Coordinates of C-alpha atoms in Angstrom, one line a residue:
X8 CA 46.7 19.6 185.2
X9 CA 49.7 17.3 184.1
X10 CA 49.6 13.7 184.4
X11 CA 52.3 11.9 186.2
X12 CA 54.8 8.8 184.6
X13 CA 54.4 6.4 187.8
X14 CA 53.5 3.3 185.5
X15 CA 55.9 2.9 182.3
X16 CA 59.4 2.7 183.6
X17 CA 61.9 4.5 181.7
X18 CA 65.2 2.7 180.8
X19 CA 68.6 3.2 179.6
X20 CA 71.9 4.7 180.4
X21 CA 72.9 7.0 178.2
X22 CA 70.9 10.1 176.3
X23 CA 70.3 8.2 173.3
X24 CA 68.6 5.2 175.2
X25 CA 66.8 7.3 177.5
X26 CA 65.5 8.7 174.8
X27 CA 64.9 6.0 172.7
X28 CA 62.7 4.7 176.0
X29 CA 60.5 7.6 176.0
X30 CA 59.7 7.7 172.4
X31 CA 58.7 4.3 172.8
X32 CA 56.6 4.8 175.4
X33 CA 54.8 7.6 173.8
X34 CA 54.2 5.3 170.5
X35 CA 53.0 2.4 172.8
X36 CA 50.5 5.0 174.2
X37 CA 51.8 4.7 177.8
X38 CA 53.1 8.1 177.9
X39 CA 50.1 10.1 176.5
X40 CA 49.9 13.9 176.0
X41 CA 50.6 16.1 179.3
X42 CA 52.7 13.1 181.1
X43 CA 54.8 14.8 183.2
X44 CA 58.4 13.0 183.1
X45 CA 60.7 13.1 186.0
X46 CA 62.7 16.4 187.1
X47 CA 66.4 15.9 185.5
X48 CA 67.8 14.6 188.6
X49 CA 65.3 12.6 189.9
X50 CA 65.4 10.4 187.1
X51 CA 69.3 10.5 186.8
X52 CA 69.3 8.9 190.7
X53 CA 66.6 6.4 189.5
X54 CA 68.7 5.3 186.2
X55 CA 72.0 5.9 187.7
X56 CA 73.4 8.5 185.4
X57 CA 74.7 11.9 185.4
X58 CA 72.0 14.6 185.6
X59 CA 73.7 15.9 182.2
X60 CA 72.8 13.1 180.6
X61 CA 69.1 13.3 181.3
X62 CA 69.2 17.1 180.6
X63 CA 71.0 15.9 177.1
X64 CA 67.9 13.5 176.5
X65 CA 65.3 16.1 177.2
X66 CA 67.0 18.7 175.0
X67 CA 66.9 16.6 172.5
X68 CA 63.5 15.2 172.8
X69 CA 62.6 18.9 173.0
X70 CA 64.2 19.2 169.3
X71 CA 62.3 16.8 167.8
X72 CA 59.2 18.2 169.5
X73 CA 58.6 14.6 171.2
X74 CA 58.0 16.7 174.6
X75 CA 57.8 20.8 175.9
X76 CA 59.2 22.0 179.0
X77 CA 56.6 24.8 180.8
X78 CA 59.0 26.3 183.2
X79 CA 58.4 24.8 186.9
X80 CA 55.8 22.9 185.4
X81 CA 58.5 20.6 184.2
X82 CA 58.6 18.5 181.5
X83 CA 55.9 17.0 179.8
X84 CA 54.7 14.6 176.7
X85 CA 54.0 17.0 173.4
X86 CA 50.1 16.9 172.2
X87 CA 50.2 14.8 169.3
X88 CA 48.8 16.8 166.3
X89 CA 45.0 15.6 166.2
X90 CA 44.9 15.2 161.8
X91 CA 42.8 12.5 162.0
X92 CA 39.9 14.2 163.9
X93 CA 40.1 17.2 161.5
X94 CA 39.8 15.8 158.4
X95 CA 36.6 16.1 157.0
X96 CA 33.8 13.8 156.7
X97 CA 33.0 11.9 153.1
X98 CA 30.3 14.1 151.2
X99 CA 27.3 11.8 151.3
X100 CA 25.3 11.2 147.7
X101 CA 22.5 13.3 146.9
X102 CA 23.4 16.6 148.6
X103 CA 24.8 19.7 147.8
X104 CA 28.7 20.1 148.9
X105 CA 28.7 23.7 150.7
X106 CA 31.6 22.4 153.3
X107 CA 34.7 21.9 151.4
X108 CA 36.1 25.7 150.6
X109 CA 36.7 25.0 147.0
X110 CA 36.1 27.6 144.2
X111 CA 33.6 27.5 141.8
X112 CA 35.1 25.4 139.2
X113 CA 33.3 27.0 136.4
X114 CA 35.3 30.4 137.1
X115 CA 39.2 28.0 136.9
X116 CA 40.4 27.5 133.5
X117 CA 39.1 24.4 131.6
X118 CA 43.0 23.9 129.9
X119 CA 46.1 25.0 130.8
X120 CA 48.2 27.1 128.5
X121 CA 51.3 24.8 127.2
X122 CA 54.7 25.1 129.1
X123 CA 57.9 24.0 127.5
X124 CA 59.8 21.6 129.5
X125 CA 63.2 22.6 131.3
X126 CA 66.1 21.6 130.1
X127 CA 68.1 18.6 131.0
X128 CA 71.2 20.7 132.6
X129 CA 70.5 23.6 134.3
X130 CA 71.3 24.8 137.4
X131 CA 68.0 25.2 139.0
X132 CA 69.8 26.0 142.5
X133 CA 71.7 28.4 140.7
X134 CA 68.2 30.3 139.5
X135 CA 65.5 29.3 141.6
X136 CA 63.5 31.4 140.3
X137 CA 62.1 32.0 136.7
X138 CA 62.6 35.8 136.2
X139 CA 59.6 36.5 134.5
X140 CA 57.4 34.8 137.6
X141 CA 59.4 36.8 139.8
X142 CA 58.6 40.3 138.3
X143 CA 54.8 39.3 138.2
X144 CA 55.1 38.6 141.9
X145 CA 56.1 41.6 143.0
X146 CA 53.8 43.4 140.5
X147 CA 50.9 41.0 142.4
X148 CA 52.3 42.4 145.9
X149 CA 52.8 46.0 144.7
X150 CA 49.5 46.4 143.4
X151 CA 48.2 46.7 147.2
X152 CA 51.0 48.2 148.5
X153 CA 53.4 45.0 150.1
X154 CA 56.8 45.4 150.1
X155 CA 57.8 43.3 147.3
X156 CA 62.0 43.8 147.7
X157 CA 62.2 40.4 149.0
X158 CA 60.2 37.6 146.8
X159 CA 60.7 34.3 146.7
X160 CA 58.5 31.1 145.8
X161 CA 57.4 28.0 147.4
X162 CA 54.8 25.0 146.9
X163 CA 51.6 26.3 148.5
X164 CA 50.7 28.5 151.5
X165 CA 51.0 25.6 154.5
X166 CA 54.8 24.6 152.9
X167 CA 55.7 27.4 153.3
X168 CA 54.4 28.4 156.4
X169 CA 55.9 25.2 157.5
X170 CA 59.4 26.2 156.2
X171 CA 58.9 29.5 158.0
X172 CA 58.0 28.3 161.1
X173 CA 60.8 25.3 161.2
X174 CA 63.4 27.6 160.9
X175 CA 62.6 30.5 162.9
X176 CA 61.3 28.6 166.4
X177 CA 62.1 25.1 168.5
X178 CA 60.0 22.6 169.4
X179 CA 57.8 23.7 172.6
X180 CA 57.4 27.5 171.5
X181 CA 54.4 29.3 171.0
X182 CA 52.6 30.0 168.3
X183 CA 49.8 32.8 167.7
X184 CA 46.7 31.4 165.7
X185 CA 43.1 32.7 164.6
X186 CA 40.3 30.8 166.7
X187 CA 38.3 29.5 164.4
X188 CA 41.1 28.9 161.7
X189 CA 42.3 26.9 159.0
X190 CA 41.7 23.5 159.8
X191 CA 45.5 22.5 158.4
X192 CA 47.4 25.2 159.8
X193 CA 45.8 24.4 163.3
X194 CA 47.4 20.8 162.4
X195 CA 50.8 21.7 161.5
X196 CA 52.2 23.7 164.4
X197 CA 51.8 21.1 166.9
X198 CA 53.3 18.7 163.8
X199 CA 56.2 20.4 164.0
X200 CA 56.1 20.3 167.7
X201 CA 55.0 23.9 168.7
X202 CA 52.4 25.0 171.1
X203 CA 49.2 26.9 169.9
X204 CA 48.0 29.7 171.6
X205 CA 44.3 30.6 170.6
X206 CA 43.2 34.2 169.6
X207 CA 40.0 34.8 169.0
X208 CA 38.7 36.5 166.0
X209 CA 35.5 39.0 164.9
X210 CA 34.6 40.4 161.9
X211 CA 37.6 42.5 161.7
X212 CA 40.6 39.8 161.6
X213 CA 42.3 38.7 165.0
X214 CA 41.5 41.1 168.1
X215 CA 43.7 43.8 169.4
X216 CA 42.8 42.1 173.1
X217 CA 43.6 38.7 172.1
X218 CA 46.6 39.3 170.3
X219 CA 47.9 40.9 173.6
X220 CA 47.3 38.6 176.0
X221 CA 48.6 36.2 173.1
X222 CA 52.4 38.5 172.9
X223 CA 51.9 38.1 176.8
X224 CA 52.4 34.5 177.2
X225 CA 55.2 34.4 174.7
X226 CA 54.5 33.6 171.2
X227 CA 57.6 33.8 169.2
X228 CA 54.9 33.9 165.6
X229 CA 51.8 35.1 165.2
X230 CA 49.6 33.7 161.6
X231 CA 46.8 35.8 160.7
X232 CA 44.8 36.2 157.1
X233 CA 44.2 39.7 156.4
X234 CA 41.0 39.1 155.0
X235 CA 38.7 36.2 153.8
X236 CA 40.0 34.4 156.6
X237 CA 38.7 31.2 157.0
X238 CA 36.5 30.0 158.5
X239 CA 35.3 33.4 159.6
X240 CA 35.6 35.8 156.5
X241 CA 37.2 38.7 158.7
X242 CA 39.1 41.5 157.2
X243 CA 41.4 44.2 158.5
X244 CA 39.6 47.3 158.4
X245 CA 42.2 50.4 158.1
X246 CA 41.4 50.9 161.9
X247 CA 42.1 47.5 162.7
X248 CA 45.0 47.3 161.4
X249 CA 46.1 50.2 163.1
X250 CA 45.4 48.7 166.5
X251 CA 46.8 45.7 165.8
X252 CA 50.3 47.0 165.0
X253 CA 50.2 49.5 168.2
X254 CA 49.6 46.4 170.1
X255 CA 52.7 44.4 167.8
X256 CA 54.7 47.2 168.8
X257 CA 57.7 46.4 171.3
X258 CA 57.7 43.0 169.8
X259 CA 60.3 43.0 166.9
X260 CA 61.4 39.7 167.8
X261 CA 57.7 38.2 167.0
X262 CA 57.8 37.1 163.2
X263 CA 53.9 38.0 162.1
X264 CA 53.1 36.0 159.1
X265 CA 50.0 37.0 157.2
X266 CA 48.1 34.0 154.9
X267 CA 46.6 36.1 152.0
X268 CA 45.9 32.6 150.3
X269 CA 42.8 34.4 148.7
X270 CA 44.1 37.9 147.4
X271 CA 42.2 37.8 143.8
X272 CA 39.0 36.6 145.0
X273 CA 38.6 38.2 148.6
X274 CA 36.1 41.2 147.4
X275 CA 37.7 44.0 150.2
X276 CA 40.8 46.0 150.1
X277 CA 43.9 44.9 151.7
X278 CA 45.2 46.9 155.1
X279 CA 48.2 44.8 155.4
X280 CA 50.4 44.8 158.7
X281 CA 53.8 44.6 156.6
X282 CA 53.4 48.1 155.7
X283 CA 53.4 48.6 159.2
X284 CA 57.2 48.9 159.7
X285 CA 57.4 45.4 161.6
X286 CA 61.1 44.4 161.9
X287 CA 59.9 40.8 161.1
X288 CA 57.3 40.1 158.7
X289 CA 56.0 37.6 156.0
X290 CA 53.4 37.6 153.7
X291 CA 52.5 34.5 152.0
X292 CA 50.0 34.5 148.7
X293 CA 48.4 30.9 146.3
X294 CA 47.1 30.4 143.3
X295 CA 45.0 27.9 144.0
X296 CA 41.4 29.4 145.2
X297 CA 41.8 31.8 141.6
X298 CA 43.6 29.6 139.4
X299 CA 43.3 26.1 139.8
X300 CA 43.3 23.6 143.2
X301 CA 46.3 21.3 141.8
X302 CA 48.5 24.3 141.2
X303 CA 50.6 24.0 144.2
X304 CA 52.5 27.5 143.8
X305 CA 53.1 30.2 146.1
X306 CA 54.4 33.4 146.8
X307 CA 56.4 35.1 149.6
X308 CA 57.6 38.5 150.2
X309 CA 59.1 39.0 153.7
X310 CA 61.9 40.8 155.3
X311 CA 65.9 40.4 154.5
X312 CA 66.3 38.2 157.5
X313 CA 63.3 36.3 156.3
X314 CA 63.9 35.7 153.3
X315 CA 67.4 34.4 153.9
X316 CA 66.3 31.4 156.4
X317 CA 63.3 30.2 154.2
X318 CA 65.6 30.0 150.8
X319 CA 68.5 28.6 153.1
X320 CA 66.0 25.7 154.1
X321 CA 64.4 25.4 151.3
X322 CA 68.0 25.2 148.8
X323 CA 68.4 22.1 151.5
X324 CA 65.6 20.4 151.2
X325 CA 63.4 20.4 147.7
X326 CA 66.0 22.8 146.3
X327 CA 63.3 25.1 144.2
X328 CA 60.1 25.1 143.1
X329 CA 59.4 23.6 139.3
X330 CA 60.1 25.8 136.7
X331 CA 57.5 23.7 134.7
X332 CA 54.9 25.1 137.0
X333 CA 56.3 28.4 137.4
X334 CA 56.0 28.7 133.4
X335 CA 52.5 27.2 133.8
X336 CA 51.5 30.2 136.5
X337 CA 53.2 32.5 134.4
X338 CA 51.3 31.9 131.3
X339 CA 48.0 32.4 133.1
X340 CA 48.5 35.0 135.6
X341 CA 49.2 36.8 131.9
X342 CA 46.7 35.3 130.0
X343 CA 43.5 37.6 129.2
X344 CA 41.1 34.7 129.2
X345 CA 42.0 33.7 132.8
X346 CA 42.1 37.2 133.7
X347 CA 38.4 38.0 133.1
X348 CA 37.8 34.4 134.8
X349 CA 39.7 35.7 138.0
X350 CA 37.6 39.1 137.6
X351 CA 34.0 37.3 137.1
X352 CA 35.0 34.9 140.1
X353 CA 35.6 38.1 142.3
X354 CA 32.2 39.5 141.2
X355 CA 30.4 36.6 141.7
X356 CA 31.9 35.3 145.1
X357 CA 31.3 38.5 146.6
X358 CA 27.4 38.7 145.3
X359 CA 26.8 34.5 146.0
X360 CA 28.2 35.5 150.0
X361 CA 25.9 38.7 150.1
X362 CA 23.2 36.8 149.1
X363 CA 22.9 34.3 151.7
X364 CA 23.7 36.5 154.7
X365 CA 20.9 39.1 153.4
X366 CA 18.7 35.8 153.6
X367 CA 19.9 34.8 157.0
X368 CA 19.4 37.9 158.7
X369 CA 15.8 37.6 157.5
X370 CA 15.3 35.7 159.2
X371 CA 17.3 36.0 162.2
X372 CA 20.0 34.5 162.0
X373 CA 23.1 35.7 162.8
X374 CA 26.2 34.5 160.7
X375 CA 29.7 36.0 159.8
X376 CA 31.3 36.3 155.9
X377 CA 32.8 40.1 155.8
X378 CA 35.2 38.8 152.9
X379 CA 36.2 35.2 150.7
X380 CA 34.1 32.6 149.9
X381 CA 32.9 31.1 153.3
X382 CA 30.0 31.7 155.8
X383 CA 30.3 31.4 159.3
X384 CA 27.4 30.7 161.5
X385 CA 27.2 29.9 164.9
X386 CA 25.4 27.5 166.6
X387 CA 24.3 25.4 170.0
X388 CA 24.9 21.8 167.9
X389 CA 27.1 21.3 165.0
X390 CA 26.4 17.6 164.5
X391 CA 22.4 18.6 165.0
X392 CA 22.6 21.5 162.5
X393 CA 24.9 19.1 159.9
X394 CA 22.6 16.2 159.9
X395 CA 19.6 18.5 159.6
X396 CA 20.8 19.9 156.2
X397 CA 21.3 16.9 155.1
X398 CA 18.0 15.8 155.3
X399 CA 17.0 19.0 153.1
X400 CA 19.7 17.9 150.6
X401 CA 22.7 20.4 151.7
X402 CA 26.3 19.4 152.9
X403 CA 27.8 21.9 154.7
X404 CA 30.9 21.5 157.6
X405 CA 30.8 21.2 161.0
X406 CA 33.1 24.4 162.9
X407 CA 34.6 21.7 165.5
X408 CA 37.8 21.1 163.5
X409 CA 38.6 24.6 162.9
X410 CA 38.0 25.7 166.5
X411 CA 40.5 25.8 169.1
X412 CA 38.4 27.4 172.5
X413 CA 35.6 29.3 170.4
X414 CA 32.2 28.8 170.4
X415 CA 30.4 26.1 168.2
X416 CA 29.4 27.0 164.1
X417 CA 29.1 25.7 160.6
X418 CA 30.9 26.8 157.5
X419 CA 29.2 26.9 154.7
X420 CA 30.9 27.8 151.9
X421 CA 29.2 30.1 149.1
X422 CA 31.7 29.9 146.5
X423 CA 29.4 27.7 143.9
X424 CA 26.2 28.2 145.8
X425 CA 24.0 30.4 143.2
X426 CA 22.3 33.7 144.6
X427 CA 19.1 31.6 143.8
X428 CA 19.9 28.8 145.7
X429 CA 20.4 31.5 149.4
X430 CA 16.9 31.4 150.1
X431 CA 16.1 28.1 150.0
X432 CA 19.1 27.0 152.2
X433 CA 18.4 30.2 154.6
X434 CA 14.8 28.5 154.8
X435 CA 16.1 25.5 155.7
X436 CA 18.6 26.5 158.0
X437 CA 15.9 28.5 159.8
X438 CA 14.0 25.2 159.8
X439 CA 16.8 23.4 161.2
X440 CA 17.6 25.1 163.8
X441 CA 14.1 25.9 164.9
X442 CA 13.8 21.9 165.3
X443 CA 17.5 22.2 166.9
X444 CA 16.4 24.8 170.1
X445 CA 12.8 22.6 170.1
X446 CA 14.9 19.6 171.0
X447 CA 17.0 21.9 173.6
X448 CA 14.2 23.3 175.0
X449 CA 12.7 19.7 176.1

């Protein structure tokens, strides 16, 4: 249900004043998200205009994602992308941080091998990318079987989704994303002034059912993590996959962009949907949960098509990535030292996440990790279940600003929480929510 503009009177006579009134009076808060503006020629009898001038300032308010059009459900004020109310609340002092999603900083290397600086003239444009980087990358993709024809780089997973999804849709279309999901990709697609469609995930990655009725309403993308997603820890299984592409199939105009931000680290096997033989595909791959949080590096292999709009942004914008970092991730994704960090941080994420579901189911409670270094576990009261940890000394995060229209949960993540340490918190989640369903039940 739409609200309707009958108090802030729009002005002006041309598009750019019409639309210059608008934006105001969604800044002043008068024209909050879901105001339905005025059909195109009611508004152009009210200002006295053409109606292709009105049409001109909607179009163009459309662009710059100010406002969507649903069909016959006119024209309406964008949602405003709600950052503030997902960023995460301060750690308090004295507890154990279990809710930021961080590696274990004692698996990251301590230094960082030395990296000669580049050279004062160079075209950089020219060569983006430093060869050597470039052949590791598609080794790194090859290894588990993505098409690694077209690679190119780019400063983190959500820049480059970003880049991805500026350039292939316009504000208003629809975007497929996991429910629960990342917290900051859940942020950006309204940013960039796109509507979020929900689909709801299980242990297995995004649902075959979901997903359809998703392609149903007209998603032009669909962002999915093949495994360790987050918050969940679902993985494609090999049958998953299988249904998911039957249900992808038909769609070739549907860009499916998988986040495997945690290849190294994720413990499972990867049943990837870009061997699949989707005509539009991306798969985007970090550093930063294996090698180090600061290193702000990613990769990208994609289609033809793909791979032509991102780099055609990208050479307009930021140009290429630094070569100074690329040397940087080159040196340790060929170091040996880092290597057998990368290998004992695969071990020990996998065994730390084992650990406390094998205590939570004994005692009953139910809770989600099939992959990565996260724990989902769902519950009546976030806040209740938050603040109750912290009374026993552990900080873990509350689900609400990585849901969408699923049910209530925490994350904990398990990454640098020792096997020793899962019973106690098991026992005192157990505890916690016993004093949780007390207080429910009166």
């Amino acid at each position: 249900m739409f609200s309707v503009a009958t108090q802030y009177e729009i002005t002006g006579t041309t598009a750019k004043g019409i639309a210059s009134s608008i934006e105001q009076g969604v800044v002043d808060g008068a024209l909050v998200p879901g105001t339905a503006l005025p059909p195109v020629r009611r508004l152009a009898e009210r200002l006295g205009v053409s109606p292709g001038t009105v049409a001109t300032t909607y179009k163009e308010l459309r662009r710059r994602g100010i406002v969507m059009t649903h069909g016959r459900g006119g024209t309406v004020i964008a949602e405003a992308p709600a950052v503030a109310s997902r960023r995460p609340p301060p750690v308090p002092d004295g507890v154990r941080d279990l809710a930021g999603g961080h590696p274990d900083p004692a698996f990251l290397p301590s230094a960082l091998p030395s990296a000669r600086l580049s050279p004062g003239i160079r075209s950089h444009r020219a060569r983006p990318r430093l060869a050597g980087l470039e052949e590791l990358a598609g080794g790194w993709y090859e290894r588990d079987g993505v098409p690694s024809e077209h690679i190119t780089f780019a400063q983190g997973a959500l820049d480059c989704i970003a880049r991805l999804l500026s350039v292939e849709l316009t504000p208003g279309d629809a975007v497929a994303m996991e429910d629960p999901g990342y917290h900051h990709l859940l942020d950006l697609v309204p940013a960039l002034g796109l509507r979020t469609v929900p689909v709801a995930v299980d242990d297995e990655g995004i649902r075959p059912d979901a997903l359809r009725a998703a392609l149903r309403s007209g998603v032009r993308a669909v962002v999915c993590s093949p495994r360790s997603q987050n918050p969940y820890g679902g993985w494609f299984t090999e049958e998953r996959r299988a249904a998911l592409l039957e249900v992808l199939d038909g769609t070739p105009e549907v860009l499916v962009i998988e986040d495997d931000h945690a290849a190294d680290i994720a413990g499972v096997p990867l049943h990837s949907l870009t061997t699949g033989g989707l005509a539009r595909w991306a798969q985007v791959r970090t550093v930063s949960k294996h090698l180090g949080t600061d290193l702000r590096w990613g990769a990208l292999a994609c289609d033809r098509t793909t791979l032509a709009r991102h780099d055609g942004r990208l050479l307009l914008t930021s140009g290429w990535v630094s070569h100074v970092l690329q040397e940087t991730v080159t040196r340790l994704m060929t170091d040996p030292e880092t290597r057998a960090l990368v290998d004992g941080a695969r071990t020990a994420c996998a065994l730390r996440r084992e650990a406390l579901l094998t205590e939570l189911s004994a005692r009953g409670i139910a809770a989600h990790g099939a992959s990565g270094m996260n724990v989902w576990v769902p519950v009546r009261d976030e806040a209740a279940v938050v603040n109750g940890l912290r009374t026993h000394g552990w900080w873990v995060a509350a689900g609400a600003r990585f849901r969408l229209a699923s049910a209530p949960g925490v994350r904990i993540t398990t990454a640098g929480l020792a096997a020793a340490d899962a019973g106690p918190l098991a026992a005192d989640l157990a505890a916690v929510l016993g004093e949780s369903q007390a207080t429910y039940g009166g």
